[in-house]
XYZ file of C-alpha atoms in Angstrom:
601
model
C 139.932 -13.868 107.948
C 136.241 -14.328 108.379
C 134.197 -12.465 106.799
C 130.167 -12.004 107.130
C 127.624 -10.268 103.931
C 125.443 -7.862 104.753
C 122.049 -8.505 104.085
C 119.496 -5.680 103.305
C 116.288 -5.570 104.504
C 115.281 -4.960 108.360
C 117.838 -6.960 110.284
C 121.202 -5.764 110.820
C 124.183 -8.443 110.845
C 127.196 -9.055 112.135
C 129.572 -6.613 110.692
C 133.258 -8.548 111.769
C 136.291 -10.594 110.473
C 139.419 -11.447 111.801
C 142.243 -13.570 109.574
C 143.022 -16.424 110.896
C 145.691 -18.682 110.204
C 145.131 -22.741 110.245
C 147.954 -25.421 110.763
C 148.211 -27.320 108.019
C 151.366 -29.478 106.345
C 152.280 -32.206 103.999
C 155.488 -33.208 106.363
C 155.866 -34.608 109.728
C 157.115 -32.661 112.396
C 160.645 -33.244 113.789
C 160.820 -35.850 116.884
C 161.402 -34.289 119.913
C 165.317 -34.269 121.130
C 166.152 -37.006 122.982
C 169.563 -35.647 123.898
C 170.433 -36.325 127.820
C 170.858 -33.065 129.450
C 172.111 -32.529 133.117
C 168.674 -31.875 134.779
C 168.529 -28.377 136.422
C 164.537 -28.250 138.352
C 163.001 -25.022 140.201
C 160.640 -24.602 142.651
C 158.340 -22.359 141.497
C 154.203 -21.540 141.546
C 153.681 -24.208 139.299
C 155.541 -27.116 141.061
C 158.711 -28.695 140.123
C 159.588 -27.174 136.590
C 162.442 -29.167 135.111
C 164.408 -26.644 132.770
C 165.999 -29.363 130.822
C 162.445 -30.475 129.581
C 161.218 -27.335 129.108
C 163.811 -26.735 126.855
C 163.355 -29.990 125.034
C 159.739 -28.880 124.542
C 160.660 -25.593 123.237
C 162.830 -26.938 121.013
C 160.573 -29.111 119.053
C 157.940 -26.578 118.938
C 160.446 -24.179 117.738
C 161.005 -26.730 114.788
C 157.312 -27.850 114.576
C 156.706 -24.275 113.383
C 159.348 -24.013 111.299
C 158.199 -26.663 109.014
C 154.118 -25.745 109.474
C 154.575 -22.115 108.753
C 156.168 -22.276 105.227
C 153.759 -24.721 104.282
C 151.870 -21.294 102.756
C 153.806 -18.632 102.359
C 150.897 -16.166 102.205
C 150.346 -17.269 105.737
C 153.802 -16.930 106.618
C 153.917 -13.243 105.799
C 150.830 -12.343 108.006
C 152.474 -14.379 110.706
C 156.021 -13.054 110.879
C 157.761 -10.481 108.823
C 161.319 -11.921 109.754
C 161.676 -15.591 109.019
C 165.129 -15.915 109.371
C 164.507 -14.600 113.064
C 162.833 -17.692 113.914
C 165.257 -20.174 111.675
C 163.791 -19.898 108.471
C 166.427 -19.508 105.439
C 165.316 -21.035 102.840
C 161.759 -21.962 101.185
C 159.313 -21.956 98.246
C 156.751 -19.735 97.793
C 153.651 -21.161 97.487
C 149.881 -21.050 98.523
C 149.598 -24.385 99.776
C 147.813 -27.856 98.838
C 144.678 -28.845 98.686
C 143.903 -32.844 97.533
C 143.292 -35.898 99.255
C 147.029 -37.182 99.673
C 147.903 -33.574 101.381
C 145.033 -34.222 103.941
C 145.869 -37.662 104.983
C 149.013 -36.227 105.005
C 148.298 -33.952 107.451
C 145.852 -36.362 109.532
C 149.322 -38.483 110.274
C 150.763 -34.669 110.714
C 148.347 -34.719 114.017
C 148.902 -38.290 115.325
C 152.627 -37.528 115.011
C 152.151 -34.306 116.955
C 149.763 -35.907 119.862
C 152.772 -38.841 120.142
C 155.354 -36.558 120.650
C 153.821 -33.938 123.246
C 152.843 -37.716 124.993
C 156.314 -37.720 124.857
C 157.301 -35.096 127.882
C 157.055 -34.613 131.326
C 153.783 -32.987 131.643
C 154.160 -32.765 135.437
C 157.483 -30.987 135.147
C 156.593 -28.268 133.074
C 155.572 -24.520 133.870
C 152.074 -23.671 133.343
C 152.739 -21.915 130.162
C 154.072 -25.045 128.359
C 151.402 -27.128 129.969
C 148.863 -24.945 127.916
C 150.491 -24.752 125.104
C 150.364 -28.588 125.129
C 146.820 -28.644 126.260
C 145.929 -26.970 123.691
C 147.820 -28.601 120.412
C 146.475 -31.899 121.888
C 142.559 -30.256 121.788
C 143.650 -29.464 118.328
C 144.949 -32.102 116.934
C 141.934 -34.032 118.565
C 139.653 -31.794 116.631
C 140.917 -32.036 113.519
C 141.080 -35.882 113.672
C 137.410 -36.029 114.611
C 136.930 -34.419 111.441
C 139.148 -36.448 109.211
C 136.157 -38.683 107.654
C 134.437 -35.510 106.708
C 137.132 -34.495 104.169
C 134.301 -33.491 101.141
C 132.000 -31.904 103.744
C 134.119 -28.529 103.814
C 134.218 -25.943 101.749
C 136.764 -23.723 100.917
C 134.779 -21.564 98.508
C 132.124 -20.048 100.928
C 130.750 -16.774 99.231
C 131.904 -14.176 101.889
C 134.434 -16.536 103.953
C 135.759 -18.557 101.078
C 139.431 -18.584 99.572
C 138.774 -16.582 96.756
C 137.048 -13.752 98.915
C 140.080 -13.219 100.971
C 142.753 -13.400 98.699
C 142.432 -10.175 96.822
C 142.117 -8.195 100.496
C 145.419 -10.344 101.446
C 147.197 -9.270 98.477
C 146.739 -6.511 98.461
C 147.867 -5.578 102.343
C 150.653 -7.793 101.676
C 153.983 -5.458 102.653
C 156.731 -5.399 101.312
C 160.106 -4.934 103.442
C 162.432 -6.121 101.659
C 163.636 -7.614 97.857
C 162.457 -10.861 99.019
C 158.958 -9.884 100.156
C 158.257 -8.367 96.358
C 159.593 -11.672 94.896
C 157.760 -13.998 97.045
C 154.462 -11.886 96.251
C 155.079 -12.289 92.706
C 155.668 -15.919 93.364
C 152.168 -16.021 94.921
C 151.015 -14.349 91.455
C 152.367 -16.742 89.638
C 150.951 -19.900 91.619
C 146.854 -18.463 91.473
C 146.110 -20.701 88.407
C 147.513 -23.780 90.214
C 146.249 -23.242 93.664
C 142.448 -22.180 91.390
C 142.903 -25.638 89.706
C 143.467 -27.269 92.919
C 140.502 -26.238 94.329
C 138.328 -26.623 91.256
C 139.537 -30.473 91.186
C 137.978 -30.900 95.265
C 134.859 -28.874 93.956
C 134.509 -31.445 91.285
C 135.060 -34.705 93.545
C 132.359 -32.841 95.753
C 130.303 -32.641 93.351
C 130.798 -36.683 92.692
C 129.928 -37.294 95.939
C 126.370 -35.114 95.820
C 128.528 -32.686 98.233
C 128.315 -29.787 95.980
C 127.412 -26.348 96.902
C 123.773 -24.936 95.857
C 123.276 -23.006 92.854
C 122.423 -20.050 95.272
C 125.857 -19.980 96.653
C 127.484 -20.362 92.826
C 125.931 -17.047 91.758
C 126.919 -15.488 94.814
C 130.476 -16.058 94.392
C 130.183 -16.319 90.779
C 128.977 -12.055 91.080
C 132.002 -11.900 93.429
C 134.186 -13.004 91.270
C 132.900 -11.273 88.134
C 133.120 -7.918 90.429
C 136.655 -8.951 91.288
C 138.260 -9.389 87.314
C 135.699 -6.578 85.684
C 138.593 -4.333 86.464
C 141.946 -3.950 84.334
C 144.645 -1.847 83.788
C 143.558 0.110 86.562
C 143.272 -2.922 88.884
C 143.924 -1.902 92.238
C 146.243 -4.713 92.700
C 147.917 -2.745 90.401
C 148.079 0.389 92.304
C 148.911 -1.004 95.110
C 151.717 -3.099 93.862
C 153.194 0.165 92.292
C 152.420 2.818 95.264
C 154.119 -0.023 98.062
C 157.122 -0.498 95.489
C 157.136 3.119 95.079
C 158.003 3.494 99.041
C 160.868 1.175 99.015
C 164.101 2.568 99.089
C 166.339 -0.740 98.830
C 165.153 -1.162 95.103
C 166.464 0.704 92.183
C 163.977 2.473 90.016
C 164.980 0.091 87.070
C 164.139 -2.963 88.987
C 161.041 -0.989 90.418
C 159.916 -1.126 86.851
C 160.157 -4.592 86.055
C 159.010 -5.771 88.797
C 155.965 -3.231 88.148
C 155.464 -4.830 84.414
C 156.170 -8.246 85.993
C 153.245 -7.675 88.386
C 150.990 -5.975 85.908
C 151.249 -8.970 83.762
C 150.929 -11.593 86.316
C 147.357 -9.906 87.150
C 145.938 -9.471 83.885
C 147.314 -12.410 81.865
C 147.311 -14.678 85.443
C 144.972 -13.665 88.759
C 141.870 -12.346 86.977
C 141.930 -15.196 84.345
C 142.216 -17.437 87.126
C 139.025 -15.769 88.855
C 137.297 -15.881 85.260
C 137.985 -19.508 85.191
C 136.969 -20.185 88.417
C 133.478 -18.631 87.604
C 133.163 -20.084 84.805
C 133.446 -23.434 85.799
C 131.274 -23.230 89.234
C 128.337 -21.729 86.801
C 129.033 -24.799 84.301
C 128.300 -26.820 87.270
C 124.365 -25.090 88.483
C 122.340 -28.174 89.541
C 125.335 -30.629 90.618
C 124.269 -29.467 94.316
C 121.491 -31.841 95.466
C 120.969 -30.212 98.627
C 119.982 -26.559 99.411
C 119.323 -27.131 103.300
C 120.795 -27.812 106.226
C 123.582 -30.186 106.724
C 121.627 -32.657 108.684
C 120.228 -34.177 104.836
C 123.752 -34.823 104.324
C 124.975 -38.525 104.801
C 125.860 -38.201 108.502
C 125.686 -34.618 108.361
C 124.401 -34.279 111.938
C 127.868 -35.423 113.016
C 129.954 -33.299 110.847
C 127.899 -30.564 111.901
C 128.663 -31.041 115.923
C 132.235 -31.800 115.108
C 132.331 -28.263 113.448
C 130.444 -26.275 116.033
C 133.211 -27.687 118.283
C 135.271 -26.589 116.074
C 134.249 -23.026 115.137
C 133.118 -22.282 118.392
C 135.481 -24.058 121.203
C 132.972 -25.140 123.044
C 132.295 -28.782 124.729
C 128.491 -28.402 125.186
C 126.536 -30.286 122.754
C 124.405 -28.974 120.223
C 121.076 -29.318 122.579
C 122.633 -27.540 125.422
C 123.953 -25.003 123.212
C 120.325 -24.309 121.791
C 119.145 -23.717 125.188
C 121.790 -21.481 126.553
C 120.814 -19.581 122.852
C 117.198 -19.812 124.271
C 117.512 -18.687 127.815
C 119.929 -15.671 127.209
C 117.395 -14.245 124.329
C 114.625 -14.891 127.326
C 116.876 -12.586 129.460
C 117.600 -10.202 126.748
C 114.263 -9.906 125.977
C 112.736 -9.725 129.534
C 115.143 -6.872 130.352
C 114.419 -4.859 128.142
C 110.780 -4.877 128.830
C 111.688 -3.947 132.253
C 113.685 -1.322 130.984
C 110.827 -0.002 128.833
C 108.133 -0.347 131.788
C 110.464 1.451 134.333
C 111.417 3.882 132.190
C 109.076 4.593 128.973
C 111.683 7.437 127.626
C 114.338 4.982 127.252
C 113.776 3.850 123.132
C 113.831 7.046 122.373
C 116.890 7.477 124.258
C 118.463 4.977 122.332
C 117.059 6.273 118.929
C 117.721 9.849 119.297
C 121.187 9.258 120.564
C 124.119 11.119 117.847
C 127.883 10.313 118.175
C 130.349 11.614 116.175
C 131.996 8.809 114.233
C 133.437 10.465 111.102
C 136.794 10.169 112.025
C 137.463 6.164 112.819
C 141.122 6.976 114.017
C 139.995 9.246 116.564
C 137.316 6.993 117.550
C 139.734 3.870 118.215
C 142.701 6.605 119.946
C 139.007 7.545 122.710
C 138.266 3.886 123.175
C 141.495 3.580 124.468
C 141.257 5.636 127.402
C 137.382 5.039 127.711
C 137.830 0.780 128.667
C 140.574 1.895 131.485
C 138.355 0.570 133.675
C 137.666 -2.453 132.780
C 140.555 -3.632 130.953
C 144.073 -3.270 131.089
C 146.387 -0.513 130.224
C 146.627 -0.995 126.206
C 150.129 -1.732 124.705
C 151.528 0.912 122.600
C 150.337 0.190 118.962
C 150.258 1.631 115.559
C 147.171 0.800 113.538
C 145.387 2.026 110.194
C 142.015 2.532 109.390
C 141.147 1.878 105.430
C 138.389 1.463 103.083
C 137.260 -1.734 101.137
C 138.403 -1.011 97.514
C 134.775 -0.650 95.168
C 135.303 -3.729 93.599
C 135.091 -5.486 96.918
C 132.652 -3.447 98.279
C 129.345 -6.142 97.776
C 131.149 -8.631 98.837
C 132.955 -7.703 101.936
C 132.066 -7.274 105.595
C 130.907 -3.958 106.573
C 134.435 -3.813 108.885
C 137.498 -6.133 109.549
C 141.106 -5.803 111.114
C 143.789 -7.750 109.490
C 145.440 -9.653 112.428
C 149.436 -8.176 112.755
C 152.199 -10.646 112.743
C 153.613 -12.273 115.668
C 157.203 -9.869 115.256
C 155.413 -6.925 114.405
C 152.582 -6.167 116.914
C 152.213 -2.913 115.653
C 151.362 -3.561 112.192
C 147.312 -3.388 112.653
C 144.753 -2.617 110.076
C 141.427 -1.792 110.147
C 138.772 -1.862 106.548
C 135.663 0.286 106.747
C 133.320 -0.860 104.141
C 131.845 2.616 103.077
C 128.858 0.432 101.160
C 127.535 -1.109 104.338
C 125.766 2.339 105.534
C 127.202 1.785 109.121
C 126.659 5.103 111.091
C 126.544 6.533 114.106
C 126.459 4.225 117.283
C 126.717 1.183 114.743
C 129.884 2.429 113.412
C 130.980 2.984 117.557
C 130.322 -0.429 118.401
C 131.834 -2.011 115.335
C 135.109 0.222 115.759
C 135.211 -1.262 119.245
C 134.698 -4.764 117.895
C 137.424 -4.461 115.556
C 139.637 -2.106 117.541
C 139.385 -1.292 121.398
C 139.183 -3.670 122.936
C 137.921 -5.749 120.455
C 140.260 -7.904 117.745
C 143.185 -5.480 117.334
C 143.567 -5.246 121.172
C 142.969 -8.989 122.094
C 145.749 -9.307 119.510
C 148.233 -6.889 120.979
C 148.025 -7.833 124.516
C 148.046 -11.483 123.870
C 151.406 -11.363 122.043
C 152.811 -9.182 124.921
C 152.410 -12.721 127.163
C 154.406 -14.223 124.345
C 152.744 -17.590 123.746
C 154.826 -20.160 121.881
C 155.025 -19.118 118.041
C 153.455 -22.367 116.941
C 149.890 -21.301 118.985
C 149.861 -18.493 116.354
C 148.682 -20.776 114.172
C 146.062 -22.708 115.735
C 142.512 -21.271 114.882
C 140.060 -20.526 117.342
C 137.515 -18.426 116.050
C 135.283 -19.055 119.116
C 137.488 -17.442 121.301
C 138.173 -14.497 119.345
C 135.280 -13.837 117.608
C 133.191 -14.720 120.984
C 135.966 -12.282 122.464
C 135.093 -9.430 120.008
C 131.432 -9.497 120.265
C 131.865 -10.108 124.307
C 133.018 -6.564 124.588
C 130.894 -4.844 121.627
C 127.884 -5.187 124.098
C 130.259 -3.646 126.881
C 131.369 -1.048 124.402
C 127.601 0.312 124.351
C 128.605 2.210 127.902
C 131.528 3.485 126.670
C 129.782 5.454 123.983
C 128.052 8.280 125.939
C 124.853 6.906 126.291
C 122.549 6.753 129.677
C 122.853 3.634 131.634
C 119.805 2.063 130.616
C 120.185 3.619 126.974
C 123.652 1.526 126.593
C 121.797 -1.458 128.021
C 118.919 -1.550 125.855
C 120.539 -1.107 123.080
C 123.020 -4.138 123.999
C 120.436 -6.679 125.221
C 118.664 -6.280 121.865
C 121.743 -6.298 119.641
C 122.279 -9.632 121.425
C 118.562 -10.724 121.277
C 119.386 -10.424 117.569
C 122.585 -12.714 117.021
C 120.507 -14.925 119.772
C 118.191 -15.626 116.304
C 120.792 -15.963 113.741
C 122.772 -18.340 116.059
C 119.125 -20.307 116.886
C 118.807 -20.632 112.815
C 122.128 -22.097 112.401
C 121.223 -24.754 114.854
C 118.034 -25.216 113.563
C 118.925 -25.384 109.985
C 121.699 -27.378 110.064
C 121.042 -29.913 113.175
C 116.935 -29.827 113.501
C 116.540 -29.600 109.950
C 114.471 -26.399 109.746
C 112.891 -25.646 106.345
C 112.780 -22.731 104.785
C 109.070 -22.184 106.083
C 110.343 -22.976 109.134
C 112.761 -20.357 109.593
C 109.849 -17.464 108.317
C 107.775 -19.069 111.054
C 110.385 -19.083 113.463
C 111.143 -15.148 112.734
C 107.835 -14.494 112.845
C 107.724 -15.180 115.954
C 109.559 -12.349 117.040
C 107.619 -10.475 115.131
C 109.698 -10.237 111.715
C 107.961 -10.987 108.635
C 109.705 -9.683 105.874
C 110.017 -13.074 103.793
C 112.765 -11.670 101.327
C 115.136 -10.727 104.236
C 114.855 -14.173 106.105
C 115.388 -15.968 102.623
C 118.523 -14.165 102.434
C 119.195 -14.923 105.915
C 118.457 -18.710 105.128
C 120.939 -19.246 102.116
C 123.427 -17.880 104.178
C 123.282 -20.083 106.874
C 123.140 -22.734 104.762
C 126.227 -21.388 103.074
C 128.518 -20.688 106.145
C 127.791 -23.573 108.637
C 128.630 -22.857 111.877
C 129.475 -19.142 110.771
C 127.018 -16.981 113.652
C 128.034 -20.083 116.079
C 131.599 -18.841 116.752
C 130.593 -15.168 117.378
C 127.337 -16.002 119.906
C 128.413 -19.379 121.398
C 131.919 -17.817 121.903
C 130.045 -14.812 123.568
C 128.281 -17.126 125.930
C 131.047 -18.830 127.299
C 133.105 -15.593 127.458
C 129.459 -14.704 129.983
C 130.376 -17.901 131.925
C 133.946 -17.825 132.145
C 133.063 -13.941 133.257
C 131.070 -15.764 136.277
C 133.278 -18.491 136.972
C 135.964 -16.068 137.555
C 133.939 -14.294 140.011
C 133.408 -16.926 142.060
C 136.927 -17.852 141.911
C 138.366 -14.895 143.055
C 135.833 -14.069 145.313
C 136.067 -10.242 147.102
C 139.435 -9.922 144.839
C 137.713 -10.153 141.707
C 137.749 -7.288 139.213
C 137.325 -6.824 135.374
C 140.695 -5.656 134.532
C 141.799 -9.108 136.152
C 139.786 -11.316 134.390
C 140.837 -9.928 131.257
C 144.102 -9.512 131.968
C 143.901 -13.228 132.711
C 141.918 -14.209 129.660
C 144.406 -12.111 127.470
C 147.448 -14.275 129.050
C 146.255 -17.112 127.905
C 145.887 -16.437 124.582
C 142.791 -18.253 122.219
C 142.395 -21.795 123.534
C 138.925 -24.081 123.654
C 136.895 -22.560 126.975
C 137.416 -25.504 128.717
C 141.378 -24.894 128.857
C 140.654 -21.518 129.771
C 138.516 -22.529 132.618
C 140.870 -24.641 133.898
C 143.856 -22.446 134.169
C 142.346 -19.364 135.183
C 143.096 -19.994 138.804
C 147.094 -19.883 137.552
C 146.557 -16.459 136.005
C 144.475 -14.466 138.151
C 145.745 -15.608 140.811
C 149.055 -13.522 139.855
């Protein structure tokens, strides 16, 4: 889950998070089979498929994911709410690794992987499993270009960080069964290790001169003090207790100690752990020797391109990137001051416009029907709109969905932060973000192409997060707004992550200063020196952060046009994205490759 502060002052932000889940293991997969089967092979759109190693292939990713997806059990749950229908029988709860000897362990992890999809006959495969191995092998190539850069990331990030999450995780963590309440107790129990764990990288970070700036420690420091001010009436509490409450399957004795059990674990256990955590981090103000961009780290300009890649999916390099940033604010900006000359009425269009937004449900159940024609028919889904608990209130997006699990596709919810202020066409636009046919429908329709489990845990923000904000600026139509109304208000809204997404560049690859950035906002006429500070230290915080939602857009824009060309006079909207959906998150240069296969269908 990625989440993104708002910052007060005249800019408005990116409102968005999705939770993601990353693959990540202390064991080696399981060679693949090597079993001689009678080979059966079909003629089919993709060439010669040989069944025999198509099966061989599913069966090792079948196992692969076994072993990767109870590496973290908290992962597990928001991945698949049945384990033992996917082979699972037996594991131990836990919330995962984090040292030096787990990542090298997972660095041969990769070069195990990348030997044994070497391993089949890529030629004989359908297009699906050529994908899926496309796109473990751009993985696994990612995540080894990284492996010097082990100190470089950070896993407590004030809004995206570890200890951010965790409390919104917990506390949407549902409970079907005996097991599910034990293994979430488990969890509980294994905070103060997992804290430690991550205290003992800060501190060899902090050896290396890696450590965060004293700006970022007081943010999550303030997080974290909002986070264990509570007690007794903790909503991790309530929540435990209302979801046990539902259960049937559990007998009201047990109900109760498991309700005393949990009550415990949080007050003597989780919000010591958070204490400790801030308590140490603030011990530590002035270990951080650099508050700026990356590029003053040792060979910081490298991590940095290695993580745009990364966050974003993209192949361009950092220059190009800055001037497809450039050019597309050009056009933003240059249409709408056509839009303004041809028709002077048209800001206060925009400004003047009302929409009824206080009920989110009904808002999401509209947006279904209103994107009919550009996207295909929705799947048949539950969701659930909620509000960010107080105590997370400063701290969290303005809005997020919580991705459903792979079995379950109709387990969707959506947060409303009530403390961001978001209102009115804002509210619209972040509903469709989040909703239709933003994160919860990208999620939905993918699963209904039913990509190999193991994808599910691959992370490609770039793709979904470019995904999400790709169709807020379409959602602007869909509102009720005139024509040129919906498109001023879109250009600008992307004229505006166009700057954030420039700063991230400039911070963390050009250098920019401070001074810089003011004079680079000033440009654009924005002068308010408190707001662009803020704006600054959160760059600097989240690396890469604005990349994944604006770069991510502007490849979604080219793929958009590639397509078109492609497809010529058969070319339509609902087939791109039914095509895009298919496929499932991937780098953009997978997706560009094997559109032809899918819209083509």
């Amino acid at each position: 889950m990625s989440m993104l502060r708002s910052i007060k002052g005249k800019l408005s932000l990116l409102l968005f998070c999705l939770y993601t889940l990353l693959l990540y293991s202390c064991e080696n997969p399981l060679s693949p089979s090597i079993t001689q089967e009678s080979e059966s092979v079909t003629e089919t759109e993709d060439s010669w498929v040989s069944q025999a190693e198509s099966a061989r292939l599913s069966s090792y990713l079948d196992s692969l994911f076994q072993k990767e997806v109870t590496t973290n059990t908290l992962s597990m749950h928001y991945t698949i709410t049945s384990p033992k229908d996917f082979g699972i029988t037996s594991y131990q709860p836990t919330l995962g690794q984090i040292s030096k000897e787990a990542d090298r362990e997972a660095l041969s992890l990769f070069e195990n992987i990348q030997a044994a999809l070497n391993s089949y006959d890529y030629d004989h495969l359908a297009k699906e499993d050529r994908l899926t191995i496309d796109t473990l092998l751009s993985y696994t190539d990612t995540q080894l270009a990284l492996s010097d850069y082990y100190y470089y990331d950070e896993i407590l990030k004030p809004n995206t960080g570890i200890q951010a999450e965790l409390p919104v995780l917990l506390a949407e963590y549902q409970f079907e069964s005996r097991r599910d309440v034990l293994d979430y107790l488990a969890l509980l129990s294994d905070v103060q290790r997992y804290f430690d764990e991550i205290l003992a990288f800060e501190m060899e970070k902090a050896d290396r001169n890696l450590f965060m700036a004293d700006f970022a420690i007081d943010a999550i420091c303030k997080e974290c003090a909002d986070f264990y001010a509570q007690t007794s009436d903790h909503y991790l509490i309530t929540t435990f207790d209302a979801k046990l409450d539902a259960m049937t399957q559990i007998s009201d004795a047990d109900k109760t100690a498991y309700k005393e059990k949990n009550r415990s674990l949080i007050l003597n256990r989780v919000l010591p752990a958070y204490e400790g955590l801030s308590e140490s981090l603030s011990a530590r103000r002035g270990s951080g020797k650099n508050e700026m961009g990356l590029c003053y780290l040792p060979k910081g300009k490298i991590y940095y391109e290695n993580l745009v890649h990364r966050s974003t999916g993209s192949s361009h390099s950092i220059k190009e990137l800055e001037e497809m940033t450039t050019k597309k604010r050009e056009d933003d900006l240059l249409a709408i001051s056509e839009l303004v000359h041809t028709n002077p009425d048209v800001s206060k269009q925009a400004e003047l416009f009302s929409i009824d937004v206080s009920d989110p449900a009904q808002v999401l159940n509209d947006l279904q029907h209103k994107i009919a024609a550009d996207f295909p028919l929705p799947a048949d889904t539950a969701f659930s709109v909620k509000e960010v608990d107080p105590c997370l209130q400063d701290a969290m997006a303005p809005a997020f969905y919580l991705t459903a699990p792979i079995d379950d596709p109709s387990h969707n919810v959506i947060y409303i932060n009530p403390a961001s202020g978001s209102d009115g066409i804002k509210l619209f636009t972040t509903l469709a973000h989040e909703g239709f046919p933003g994160h919860l429908y990208q999620t939905v329709m993918t699963y209904q192409s039913k990509p190999a489990p193991i994808r599910s845990l691959l992370n490609y923000p770039g793709y979904t997060e470019g995904w999400a904000t790709y169709v807020e600026m379409m959602s602007y139509s869909y509102a009720g707004l005139t024509p040129d109304a919906a498109k001023l208000l879109s250009c600008n809204q992307s004229a505006l992550l166009s700057l954030y997404a420039s700063c991230d560049m400039g911070i963390h690859y050009d250098g920019w200063t401070l001074s810089d950035t003011i004079r680079f906002f000033r440009d654009y006429n924005i002068k308010d020196v408190g707001t662009i500070s803020d704006i600054y230290e959160y760059i600097v915080e989240e690396p890469a952060h604005y990349l994944k939602y604006y770069i991510g857009y502007l490849e979604f824009l080219d793929l958009r046009e590639y397509a078109k060309k492609l497809y010529g006079e058969n070319y339509s909207n609902v087939t791109f994205h039914q095509a895009v959906l298919e496929m499932g998150p991937a780098p953009f240069d997978l997706l560009k490759k094997y559109l032809e296969g899918y819209v083509s269908e």
